[in-house]
XYZ file of C-alpha atoms in Angstrom:
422
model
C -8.203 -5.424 -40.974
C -8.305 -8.935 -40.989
C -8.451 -11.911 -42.990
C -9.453 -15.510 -43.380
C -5.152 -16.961 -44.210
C -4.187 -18.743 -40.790
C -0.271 -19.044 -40.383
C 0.398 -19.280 -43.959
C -2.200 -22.138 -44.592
C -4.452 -21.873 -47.236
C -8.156 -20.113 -45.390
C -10.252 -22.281 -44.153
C -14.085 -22.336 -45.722
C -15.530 -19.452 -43.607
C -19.367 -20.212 -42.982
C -20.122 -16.934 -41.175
C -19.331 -13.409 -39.898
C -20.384 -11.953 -36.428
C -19.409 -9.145 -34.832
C -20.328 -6.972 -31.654
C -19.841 -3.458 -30.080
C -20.974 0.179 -31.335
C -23.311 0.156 -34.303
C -25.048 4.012 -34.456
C -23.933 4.276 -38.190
C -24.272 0.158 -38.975
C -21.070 -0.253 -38.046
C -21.966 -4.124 -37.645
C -22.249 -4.331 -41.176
C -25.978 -4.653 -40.211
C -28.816 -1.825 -39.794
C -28.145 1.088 -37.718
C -29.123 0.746 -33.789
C -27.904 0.450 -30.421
C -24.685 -1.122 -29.226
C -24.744 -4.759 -29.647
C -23.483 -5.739 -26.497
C -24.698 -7.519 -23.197
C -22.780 -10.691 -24.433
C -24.584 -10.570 -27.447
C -23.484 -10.567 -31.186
C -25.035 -10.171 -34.715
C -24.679 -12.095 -37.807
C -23.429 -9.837 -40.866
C -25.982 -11.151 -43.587
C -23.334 -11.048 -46.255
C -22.084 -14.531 -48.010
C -18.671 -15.504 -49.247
C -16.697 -13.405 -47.072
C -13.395 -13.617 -46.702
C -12.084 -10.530 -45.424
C -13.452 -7.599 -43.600
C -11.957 -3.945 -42.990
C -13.715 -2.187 -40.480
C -12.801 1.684 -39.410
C -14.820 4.197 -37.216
C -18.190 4.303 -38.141
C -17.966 2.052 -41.457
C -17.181 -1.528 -42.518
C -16.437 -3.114 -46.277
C -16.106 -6.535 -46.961
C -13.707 -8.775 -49.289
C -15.777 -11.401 -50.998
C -14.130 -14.751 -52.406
C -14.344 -13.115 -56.106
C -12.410 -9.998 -55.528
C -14.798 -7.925 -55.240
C -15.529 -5.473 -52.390
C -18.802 -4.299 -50.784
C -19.780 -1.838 -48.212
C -21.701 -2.998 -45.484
C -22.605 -0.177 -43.294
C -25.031 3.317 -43.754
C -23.445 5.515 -46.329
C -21.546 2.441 -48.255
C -23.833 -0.030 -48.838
C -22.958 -1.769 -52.092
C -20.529 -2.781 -54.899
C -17.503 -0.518 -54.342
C -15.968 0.543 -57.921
C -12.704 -0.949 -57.881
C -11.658 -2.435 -61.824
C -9.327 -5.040 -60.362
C -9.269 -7.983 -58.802
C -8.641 -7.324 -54.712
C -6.595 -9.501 -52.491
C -6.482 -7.688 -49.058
C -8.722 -4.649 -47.373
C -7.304 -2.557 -44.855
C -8.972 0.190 -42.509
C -8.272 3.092 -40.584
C -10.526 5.839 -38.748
C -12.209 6.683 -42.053
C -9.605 6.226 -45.023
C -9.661 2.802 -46.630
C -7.406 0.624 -48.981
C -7.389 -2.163 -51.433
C -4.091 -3.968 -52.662
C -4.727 -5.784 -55.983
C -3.513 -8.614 -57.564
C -1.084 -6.620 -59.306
C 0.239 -5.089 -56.716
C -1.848 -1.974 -56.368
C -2.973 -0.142 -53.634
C -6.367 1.810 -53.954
C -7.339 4.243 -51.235
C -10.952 5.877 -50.953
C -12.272 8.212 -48.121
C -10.146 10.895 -46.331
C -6.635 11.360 -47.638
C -3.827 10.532 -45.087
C -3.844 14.495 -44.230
C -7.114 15.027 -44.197
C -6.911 17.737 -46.496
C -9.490 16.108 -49.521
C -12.422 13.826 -49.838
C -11.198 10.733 -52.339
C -14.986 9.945 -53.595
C -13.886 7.129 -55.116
C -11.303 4.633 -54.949
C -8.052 5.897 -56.380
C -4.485 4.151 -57.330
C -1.659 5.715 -54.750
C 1.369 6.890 -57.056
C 4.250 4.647 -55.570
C 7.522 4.967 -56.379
C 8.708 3.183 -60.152
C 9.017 -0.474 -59.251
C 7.170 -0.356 -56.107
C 4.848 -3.621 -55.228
C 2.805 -3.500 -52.443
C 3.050 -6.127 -49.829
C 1.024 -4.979 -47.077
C -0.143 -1.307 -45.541
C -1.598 0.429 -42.456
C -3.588 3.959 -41.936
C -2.869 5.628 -38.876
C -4.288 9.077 -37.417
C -2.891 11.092 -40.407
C -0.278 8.591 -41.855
C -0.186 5.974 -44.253
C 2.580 2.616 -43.770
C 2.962 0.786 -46.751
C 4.875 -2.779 -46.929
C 6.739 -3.352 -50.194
C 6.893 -6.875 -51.355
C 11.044 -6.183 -51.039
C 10.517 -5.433 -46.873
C 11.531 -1.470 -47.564
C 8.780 1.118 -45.690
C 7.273 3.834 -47.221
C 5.042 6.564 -45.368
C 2.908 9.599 -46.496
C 0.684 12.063 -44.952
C 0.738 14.341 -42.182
C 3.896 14.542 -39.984
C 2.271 16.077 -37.266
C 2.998 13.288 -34.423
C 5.922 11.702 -36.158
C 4.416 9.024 -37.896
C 5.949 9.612 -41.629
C 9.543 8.837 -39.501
C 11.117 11.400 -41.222
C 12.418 14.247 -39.162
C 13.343 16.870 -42.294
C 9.428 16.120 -43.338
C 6.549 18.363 -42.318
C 4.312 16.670 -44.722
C 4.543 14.033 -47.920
C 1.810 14.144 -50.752
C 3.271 10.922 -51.833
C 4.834 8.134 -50.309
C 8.585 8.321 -48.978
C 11.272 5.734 -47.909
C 11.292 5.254 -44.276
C 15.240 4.915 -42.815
C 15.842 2.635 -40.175
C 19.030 3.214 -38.602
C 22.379 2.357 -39.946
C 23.381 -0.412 -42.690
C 22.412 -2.809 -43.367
C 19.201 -1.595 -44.186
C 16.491 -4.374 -41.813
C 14.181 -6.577 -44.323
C 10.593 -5.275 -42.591
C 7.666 -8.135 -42.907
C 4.860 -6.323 -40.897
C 3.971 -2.788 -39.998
C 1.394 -1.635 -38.182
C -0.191 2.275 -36.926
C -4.233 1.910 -37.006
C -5.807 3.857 -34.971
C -3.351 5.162 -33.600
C -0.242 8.546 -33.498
C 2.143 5.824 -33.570
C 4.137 3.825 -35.680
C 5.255 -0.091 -35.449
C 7.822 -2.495 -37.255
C 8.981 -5.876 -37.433
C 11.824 -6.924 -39.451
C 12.449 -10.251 -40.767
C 14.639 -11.493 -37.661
C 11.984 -10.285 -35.189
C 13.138 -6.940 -33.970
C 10.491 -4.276 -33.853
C 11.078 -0.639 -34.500
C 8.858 2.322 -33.405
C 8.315 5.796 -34.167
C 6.042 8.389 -33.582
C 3.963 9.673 -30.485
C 5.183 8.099 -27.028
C 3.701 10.015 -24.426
C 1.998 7.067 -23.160
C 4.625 4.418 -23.531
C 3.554 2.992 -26.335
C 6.595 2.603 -28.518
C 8.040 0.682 -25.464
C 11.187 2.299 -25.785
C 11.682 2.217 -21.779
C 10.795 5.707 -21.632
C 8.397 8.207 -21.964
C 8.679 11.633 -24.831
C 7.182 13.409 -26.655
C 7.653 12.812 -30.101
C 10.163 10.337 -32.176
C 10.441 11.198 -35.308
C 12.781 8.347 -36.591
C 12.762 4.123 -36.098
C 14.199 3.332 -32.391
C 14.754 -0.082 -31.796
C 12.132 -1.481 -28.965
C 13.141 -2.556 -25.483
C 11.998 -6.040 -25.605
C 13.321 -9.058 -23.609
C 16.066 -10.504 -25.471
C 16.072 -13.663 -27.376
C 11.990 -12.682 -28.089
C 11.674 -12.787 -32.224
C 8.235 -10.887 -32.703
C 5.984 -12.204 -35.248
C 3.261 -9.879 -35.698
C 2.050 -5.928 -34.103
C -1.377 -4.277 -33.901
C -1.312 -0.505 -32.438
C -4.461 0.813 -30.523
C -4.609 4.447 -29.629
C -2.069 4.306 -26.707
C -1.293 1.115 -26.888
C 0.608 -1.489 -28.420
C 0.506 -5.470 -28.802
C 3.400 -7.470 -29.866
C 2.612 -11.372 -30.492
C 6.138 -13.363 -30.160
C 7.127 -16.229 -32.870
C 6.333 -18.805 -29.920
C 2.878 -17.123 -28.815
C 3.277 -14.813 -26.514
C 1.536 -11.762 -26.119
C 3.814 -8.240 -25.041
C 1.930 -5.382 -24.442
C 3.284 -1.531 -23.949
C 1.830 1.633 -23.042
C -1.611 2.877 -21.793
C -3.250 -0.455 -22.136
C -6.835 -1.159 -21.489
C -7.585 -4.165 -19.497
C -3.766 -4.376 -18.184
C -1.337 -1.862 -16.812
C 0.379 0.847 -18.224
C 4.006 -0.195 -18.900
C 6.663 1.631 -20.866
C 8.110 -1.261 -22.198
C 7.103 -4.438 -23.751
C 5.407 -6.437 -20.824
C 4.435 -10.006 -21.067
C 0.827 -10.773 -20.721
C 0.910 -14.501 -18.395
C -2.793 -15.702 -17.669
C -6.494 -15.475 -17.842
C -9.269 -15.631 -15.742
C -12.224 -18.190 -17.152
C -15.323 -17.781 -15.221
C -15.415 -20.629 -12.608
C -16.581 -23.532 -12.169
C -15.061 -24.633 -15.586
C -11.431 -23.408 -14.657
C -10.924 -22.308 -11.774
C -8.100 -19.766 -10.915
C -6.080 -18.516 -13.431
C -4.836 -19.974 -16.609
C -1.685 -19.500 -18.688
C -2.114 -17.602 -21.690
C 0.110 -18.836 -24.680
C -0.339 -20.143 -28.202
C -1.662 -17.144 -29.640
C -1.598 -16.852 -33.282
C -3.525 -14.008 -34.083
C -3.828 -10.175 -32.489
C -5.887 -7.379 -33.313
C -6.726 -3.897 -31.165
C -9.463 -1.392 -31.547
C -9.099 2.007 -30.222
C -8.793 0.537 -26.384
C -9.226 -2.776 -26.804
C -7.837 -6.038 -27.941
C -8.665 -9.480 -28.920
C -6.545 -12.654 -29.122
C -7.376 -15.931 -31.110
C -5.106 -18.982 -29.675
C -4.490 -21.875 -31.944
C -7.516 -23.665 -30.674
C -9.427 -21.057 -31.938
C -10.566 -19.879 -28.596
C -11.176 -16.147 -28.556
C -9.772 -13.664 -25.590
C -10.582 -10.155 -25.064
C -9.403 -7.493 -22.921
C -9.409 -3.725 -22.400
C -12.677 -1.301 -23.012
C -15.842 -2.374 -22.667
C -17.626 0.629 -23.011
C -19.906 -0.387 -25.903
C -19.763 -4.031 -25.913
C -17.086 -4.354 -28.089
C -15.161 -6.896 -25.816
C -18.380 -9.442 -26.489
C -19.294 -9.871 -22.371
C -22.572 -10.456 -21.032
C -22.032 -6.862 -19.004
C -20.501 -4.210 -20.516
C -19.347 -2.687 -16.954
C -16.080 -2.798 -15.157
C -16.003 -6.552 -13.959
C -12.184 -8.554 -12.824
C -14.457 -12.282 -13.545
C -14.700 -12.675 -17.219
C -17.603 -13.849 -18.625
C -18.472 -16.167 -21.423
C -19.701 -15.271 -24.486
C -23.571 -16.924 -25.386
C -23.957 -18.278 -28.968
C -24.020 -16.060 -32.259
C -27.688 -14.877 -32.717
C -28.158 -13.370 -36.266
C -29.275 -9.818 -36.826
C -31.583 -7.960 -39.137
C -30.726 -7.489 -42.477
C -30.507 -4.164 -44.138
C -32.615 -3.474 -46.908
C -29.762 -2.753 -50.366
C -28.749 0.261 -51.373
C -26.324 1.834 -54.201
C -22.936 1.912 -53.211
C -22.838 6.049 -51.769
C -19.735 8.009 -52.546
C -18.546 10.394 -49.956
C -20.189 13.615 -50.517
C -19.893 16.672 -48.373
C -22.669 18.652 -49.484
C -24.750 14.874 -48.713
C -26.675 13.872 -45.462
C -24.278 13.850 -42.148
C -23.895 9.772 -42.862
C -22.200 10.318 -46.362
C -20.848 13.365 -45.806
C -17.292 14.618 -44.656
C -16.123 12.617 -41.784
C -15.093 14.535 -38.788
C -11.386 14.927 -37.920
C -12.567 14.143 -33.990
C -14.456 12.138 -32.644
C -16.404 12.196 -29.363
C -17.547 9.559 -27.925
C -21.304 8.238 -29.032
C -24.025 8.407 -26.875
C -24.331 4.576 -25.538
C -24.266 2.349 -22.606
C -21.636 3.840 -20.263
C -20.254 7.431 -20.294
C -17.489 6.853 -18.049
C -14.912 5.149 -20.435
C -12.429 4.664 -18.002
C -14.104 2.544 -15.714
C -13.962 -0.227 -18.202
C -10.555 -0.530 -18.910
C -9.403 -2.881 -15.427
C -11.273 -5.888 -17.232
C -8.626 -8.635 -17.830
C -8.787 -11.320 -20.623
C -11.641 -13.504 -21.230
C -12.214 -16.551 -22.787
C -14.926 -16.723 -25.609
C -17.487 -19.632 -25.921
C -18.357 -20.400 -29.367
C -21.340 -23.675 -30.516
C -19.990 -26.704 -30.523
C -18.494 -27.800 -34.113
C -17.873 -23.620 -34.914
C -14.228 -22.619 -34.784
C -12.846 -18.738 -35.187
C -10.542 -18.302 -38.407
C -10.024 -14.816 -37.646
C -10.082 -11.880 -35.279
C -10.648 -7.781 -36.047
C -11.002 -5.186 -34.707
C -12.938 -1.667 -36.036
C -12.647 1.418 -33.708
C -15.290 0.216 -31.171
C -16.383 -3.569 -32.439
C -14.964 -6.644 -32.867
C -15.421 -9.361 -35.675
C -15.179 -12.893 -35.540
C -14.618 -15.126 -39.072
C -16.356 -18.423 -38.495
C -15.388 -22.067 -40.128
C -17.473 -24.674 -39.154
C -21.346 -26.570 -39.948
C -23.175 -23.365 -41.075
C -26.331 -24.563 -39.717
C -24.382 -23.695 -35.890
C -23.302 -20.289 -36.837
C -26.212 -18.573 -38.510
C-alpha cells in the first residue's frame, strides 16, 4: 500500500502512475506479459489516482472520488464498495478498504485462508472500534484503531495474532503489549510477511511473530514469539514508520534514517536493527559513495525495498529477479544503475469487475496458498540479492510523491508537467 499524503501535507496533484517488475497476471495494472524490467517501466493508463494497493498477482487503485477499481486480469473494473474509501491496503491476495466512516472492507482470501470473500465485506470490530490504519500478513490481519490500541485476527500459526492462549481468531482481538501503561501504537506493519511490527507514539517498535531470520531484531534468533518484545534498536532512535518484507524488516527513524534487520536483500543479514549509511550512484555523476539520509518514505516487496528521500529521489535495493528494483539489468550487479525515463504501456481493453470464483478460469479462481516462483528472467533468486541501493533518474520537472511495493513490482506516484510523465 501506498498513498499520495507526504508527511502530513495535503497530496500533491499526482499526474501519473508507473510501475515495473513481474506482470504474468497484469500485475502492472496493465495487460498481461513479460516482466517489465531491463530499466524499463510502464505507465498504468488509469487517471485520477491517488492510491494504489498492489498484492501478489493483482493491483486496485484509489481514485480521487472514492471509488476503487481493479486494474489487473481477474479485477478489472468498478469494485462494489457503497462507501466512500479513504485508504487501500494489500497483502498476498486479501485486500482492504477503510471508509470514511471508519470501516474496514476486506475482499479476497480471509486472513486464514479458510473462505473465498467474493465480494467486499465489512470486518465485525469490536463496539466502538474506528479504524485508523491496517496490514495483511501471511495469515494475519493488524488493524490500527484511531485510539493507537492493536487488534489482530486470523491464523496463529507463526505468531502473528500476538496472542499466545490463541490458536486462531474469527474476529479481531486486542493485542497486549507488555505491562502498564498500555503504549499509544501509530503504525503497524506485517505484509508479506510471518511477522509482526509496531511503533508506538514515542518511537519504540515492538515485534512479534516468526524470527528465524532475524527479522524482529530482537538481537537474537527463535523460533516463534508469540507476544510484543520490545526491539533492540540504538538508543535515543524514535522510529517513525515500518514496512516488513518476507524476512526482512525496514525501520525509517524520525530524522531519516533507514534500520534494517534480518535476511535482507541487497544488504546483510543482521539480527538487530542495522543502520543503512550510503549509496553507490553510477559514476561519473558521483563518484564513490554517498550518504544516505533524509528518507521520508519506505516500502518492501517480498525481497526488496525502495526508499523515496525528501528530494524525491528514488533508491532501491534487494531482489532483482524480475525487474522489480527498476535497473537497466536485472542480474547481480554492486554499480547501480540509473533508471531511463517512464515509457507508457499498452492499455488493456475494459472488462466487468470479476468476483473471485473457484469454479472460474485459474485467473479468477481460488488463489493458491503457495507460491512458486514464475517462470521469468532469472531462476536463481539468490544471486540478486548482493545489489546495494540505487539512485533513480526521473525527467526533468517530474518528482515521486510516493513509493509501493506489490510482491514482485514496484510503483512510483508522479507530480509534475504531465506532458513529461506519460
Amino acid at each position: 500500500f501506498f498513498d499520495a499524503t507526504m508527511q502530513g501535507q495535503p497530496s500533491p496533484r499526482i499526474c501519473g502512475v508507473v510501475g515495473c517488475g513481474h506482470n504474468t497476471f497484469g500485475s502492472l495494472g496493465t495487460v498481461a506479459g513479460p516482466p517489465v524490467a531491463g530499466g524499463s517501466v510502464v505507465t498504468i493508463p488509469q487517471a485520477n489516482v491517488v492510491q494504489i494497493a498492489a498484492g501478489h498477482s493483482k493491483v486496485y487503485a484509489l481514485l480521487g472520488t472514492g471509488e476503487v477499481v481493479g486494474l489487473s486480469d481477474g479485477c478489472r473494473g468498478a469494485v462494489p464498495i457503497p462507501r466512500t474509501v479513504v485508504k487501500l491496503v494489500a497483502g498476498l491476495d486479501v485486500f482492504g478498504a477503510i471508509t470514511d466512516d471508519r470501516e474496514l472492507w476486506v475482499w479476497g482470501v480471509d486472513p486464514a485462508f479458510r473462505e473465498l470473500l467474493c465480494t467486499p465485506s465489512p470486518v465485525p470490530v469490536p463496539r466502538g472500534v474506528q479504524v485508523a490504519d491496517v496490514s495483511i500478513g501471511n495469515g494475519c490481519i493488524l488493524l490500527l484503531t484511531v485510539c493507537g490500541a492493536v487488534y489482530s485476527w486470523g491464523s496463529n500459526t507463526h505468531g502473528g495474532l500476538g496472542r499466545p492462549d490463541l490458536q486462531h481468531a474469527d474476529t479481531p482481538v486486542l493485542v497486549p503489549f507488555g505491562d502498564e501503561p498500555v503504549p499509544r501504537i501509530v503504525s503497524v506493519s506485517c505484509t508479506w510477511a510471518s511477522h509482526c511490527v509496531a511503533v508506538t507514539h514515542h518511537g519504540q517498535a515492538w515485534a512479534w511473530g516468526t524470527n528465524t531470520r532475524g527479522q524482529l531484531g530482537l538481537g537474537r534468533l527463535s523460533g516463534t514469539e508469540h507476544t510484543p518484545q520490545p526491539m533492540d534498536l540504538p538508543p535515543c532512535i524514535p522510529v517513525a514508520a515500518v514496512a516488513t518484507g518476507q524476512y526482512h524488516t525496514v525501520l525509517l527513524s524520525r530524522s531519516g534514517d533507514v534500520y534494517v534487520t534480518g535476511d535482507c536483500p541487497g544488504a546483510h543479514a543482521v539480527h538487530t536493527p542495522t543502520l543503512l549509511e550510503t549509496y553507490v550512484p553510477l559514476p561519473p555523476r558521483s563518484p564513490g559513495e554517498c550518504d544516505l539520509e533524509d528518507i521520508t518514505a519506505i516500502a518492501c516487496g517480498n525481497a526488496h525495498t525502495v526508499l523515496l528521500r525528501s528530494d524525491g529521489q528514488v533508491f532501491t535495493f534487494g531482489s532483482d529477479e524480475y525487474g522489480q528494483c527498476c535497473r537497466p539489468h536485472p542480474v547481480p550487479d554492486p554499480s547501480p544503475q540509473p533508471i531511463p525515463s517512464p515509457t507508457p504501456g499498452p492499455t488493456p481493453k475494459p472488462k466487468p469487475w470479476c468476483t473471485l470464483n473457484p469454479t472460474a478460469d485459474h485467473k479468477d479462481s481460488s488463489i493458491p496458498t503457495t507460491y512458486p516462483a514464475p517462470s521469468g528472467l532469472h531462476p536463481n533468486v539468490d544471486a540478486s540479492w548482493e545489489v546495494v541501493a540505487v539512485c533513480l533518474d526521473l525527467p526533468l520537472g517530474t518528482l515521486v510523491a510516493a513509493v509501493g511495493c506489490g510482491y514482485w513490482t514496484t510503483f512510483l506516484l508522479l507530480t509534475g508537467k504531465l506532458q513529461d510523465v506519460l
